[in-house]
Structure formats: C-alpha cells, structure tokens
CSV table of C-alpha atoms in Angstrom, one decimal:
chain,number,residue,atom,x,y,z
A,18,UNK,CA,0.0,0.0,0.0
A,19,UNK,CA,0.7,3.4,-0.9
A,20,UNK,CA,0.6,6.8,1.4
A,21,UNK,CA,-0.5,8.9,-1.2
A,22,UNK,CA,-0.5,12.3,0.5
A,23,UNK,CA,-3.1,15.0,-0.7
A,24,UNK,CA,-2.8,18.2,0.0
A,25,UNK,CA,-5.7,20.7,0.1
A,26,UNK,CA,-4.9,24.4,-0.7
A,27,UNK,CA,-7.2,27.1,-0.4
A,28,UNK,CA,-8.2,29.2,-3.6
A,29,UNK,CA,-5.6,31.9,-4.2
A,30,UNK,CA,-7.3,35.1,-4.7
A,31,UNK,CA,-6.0,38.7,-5.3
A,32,UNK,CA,-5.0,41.0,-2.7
A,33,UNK,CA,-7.7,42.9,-1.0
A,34,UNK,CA,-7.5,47.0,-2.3
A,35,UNK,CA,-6.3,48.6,0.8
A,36,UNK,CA,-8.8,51.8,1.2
A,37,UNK,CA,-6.8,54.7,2.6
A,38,UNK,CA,-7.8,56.1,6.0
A,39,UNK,CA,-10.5,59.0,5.5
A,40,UNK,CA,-8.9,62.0,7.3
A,41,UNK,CA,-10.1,65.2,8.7
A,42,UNK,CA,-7.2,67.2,8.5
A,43,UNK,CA,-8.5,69.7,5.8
A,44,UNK,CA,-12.2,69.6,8.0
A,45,UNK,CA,-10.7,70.5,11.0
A,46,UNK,CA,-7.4,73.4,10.1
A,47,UNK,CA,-10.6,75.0,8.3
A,48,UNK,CA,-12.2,75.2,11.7
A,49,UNK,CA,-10.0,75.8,13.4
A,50,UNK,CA,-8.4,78.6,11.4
A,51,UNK,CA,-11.7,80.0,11.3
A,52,UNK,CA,-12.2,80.0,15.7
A,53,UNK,CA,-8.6,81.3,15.7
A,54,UNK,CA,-9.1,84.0,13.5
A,55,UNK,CA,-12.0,85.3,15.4
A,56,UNK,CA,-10.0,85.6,18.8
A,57,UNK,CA,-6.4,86.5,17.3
A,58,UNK,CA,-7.9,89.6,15.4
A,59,UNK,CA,-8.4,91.0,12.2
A,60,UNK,CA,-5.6,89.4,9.9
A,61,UNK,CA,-5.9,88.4,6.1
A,62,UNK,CA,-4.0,85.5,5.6
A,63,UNK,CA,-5.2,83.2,8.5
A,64,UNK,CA,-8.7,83.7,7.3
A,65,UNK,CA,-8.1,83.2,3.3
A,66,UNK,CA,-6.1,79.9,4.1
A,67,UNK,CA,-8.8,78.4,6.4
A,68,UNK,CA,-11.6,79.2,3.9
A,69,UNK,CA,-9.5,77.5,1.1
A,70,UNK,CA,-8.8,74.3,3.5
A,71,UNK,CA,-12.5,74.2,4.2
A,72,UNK,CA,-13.1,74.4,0.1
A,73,UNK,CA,-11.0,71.6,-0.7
A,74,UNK,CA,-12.3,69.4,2.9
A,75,UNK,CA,-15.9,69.9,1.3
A,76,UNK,CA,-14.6,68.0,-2.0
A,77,UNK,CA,-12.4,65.5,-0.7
A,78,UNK,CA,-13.8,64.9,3.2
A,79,UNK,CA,-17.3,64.3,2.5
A,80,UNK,CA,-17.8,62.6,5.9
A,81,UNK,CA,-16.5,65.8,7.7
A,82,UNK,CA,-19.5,68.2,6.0
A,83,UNK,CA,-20.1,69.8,8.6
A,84,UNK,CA,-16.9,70.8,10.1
A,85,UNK,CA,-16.1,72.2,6.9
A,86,UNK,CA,-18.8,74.3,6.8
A,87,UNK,CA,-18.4,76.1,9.6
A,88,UNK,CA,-15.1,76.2,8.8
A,89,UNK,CA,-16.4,78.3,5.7
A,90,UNK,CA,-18.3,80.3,7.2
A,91,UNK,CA,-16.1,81.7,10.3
A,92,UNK,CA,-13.3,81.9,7.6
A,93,UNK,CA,-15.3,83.9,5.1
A,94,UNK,CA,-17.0,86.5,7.8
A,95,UNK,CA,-13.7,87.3,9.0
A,96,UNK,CA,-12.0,87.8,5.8
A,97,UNK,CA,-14.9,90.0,4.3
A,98,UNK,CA,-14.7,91.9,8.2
A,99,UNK,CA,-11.0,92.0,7.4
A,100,UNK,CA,-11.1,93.1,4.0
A,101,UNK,CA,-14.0,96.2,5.1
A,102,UNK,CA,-11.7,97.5,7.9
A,103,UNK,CA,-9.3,97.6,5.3
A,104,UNK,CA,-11.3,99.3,2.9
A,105,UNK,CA,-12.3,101.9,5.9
A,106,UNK,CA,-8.9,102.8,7.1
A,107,UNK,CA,-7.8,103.5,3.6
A,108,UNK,CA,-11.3,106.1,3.2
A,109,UNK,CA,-10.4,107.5,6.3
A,110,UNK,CA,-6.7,108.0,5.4
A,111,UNK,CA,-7.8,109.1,2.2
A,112,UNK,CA,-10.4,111.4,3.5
A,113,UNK,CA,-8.1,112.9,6.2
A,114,UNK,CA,-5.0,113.5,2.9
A,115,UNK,CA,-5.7,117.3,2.4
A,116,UNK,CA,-6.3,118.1,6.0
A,117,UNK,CA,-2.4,116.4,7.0
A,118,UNK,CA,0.0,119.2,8.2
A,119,UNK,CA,2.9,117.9,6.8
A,120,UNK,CA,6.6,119.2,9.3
A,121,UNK,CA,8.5,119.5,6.8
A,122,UNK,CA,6.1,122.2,4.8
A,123,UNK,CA,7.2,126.0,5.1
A,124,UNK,CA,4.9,128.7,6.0
C-alpha cells in the first residue's frame, strides 16, 4: 500500500485594495483657522487659508461636511470683516490727505 498524500490548498485570490484612512485634516485646520481668526484679530492671511482648507475638505472629506462648513463660514465672515476694515482705514486715510499738516512744509 501506498501513502499517497493530498494536499488541500485554499483558492488563491488577489489582494484585497487597501482603502486609505478617510482624514479630517483639511475639516478641522478650516475650523479651526476660522475660531482662531476670530480671537487672534483682524488678519488676512489666517482667514483666506482656512476658507481654502474648508473648500477643498468639502470635495475631498465628505464625511466631515459639517466641520467644513463652519469652517467656511467663520473663515469667510472674517475675511470680508478684514477686508472692510481695510477698505475703511484706507477712506479714512484718504479722506483725512488734504487736512495732514505735513513738518516738513514752510509757512
């Protein structure tokens, strides 16, 4: 008599896809850009780069909607507050031109 030894394999099958982690990052520098910018004062260039985080967390962090959106929204009020108290102390300075007493003018 023979040992004939069997062996039993199981079906090869192809590598699962690995899905990448879903991250918040862009979700959550948007918001909290946008808190940040609403107690560190009237700046331009916190509040622009949290509103275009919170742009690009909309299209690529669908899961983290929300987050986003206020993210937006904070962002955006405080840029368009920044960029009217801009607007105002450049009326004001140009309003105020002709009335400057200049030192260095002889009279």
């Amino acid at each position: 008599m023979s040992d004939v030894y069997t062996e039993t394999h199981a079906p090869v099958s192809a590598p699962a896809a690995t899905v990448p982690a879903e991250t918040s990052a862009f979700s959550i520098s948007s918001l909290v850009l946008g808190i940040v910018s609403v107690f560190a004062g009237s700046t331009f260039v916190v509040p622009a780069a949290g509103l275009v985080l919170g742009i690009l967390a909309l299209r690529r962090e669908p899961a983290r909607r929300t987050m986003a959106i206020w993210g937006i929204a904070l962002n955006a009020v405080m840029l368009g507050g920044a960029v009217l108290l801009g607007l105002g102390a450049i009326a004001v300075g140009l309003a105020t031109l002709p009335f400057a007493v200049l030192p260095f003018a002889g009279s």
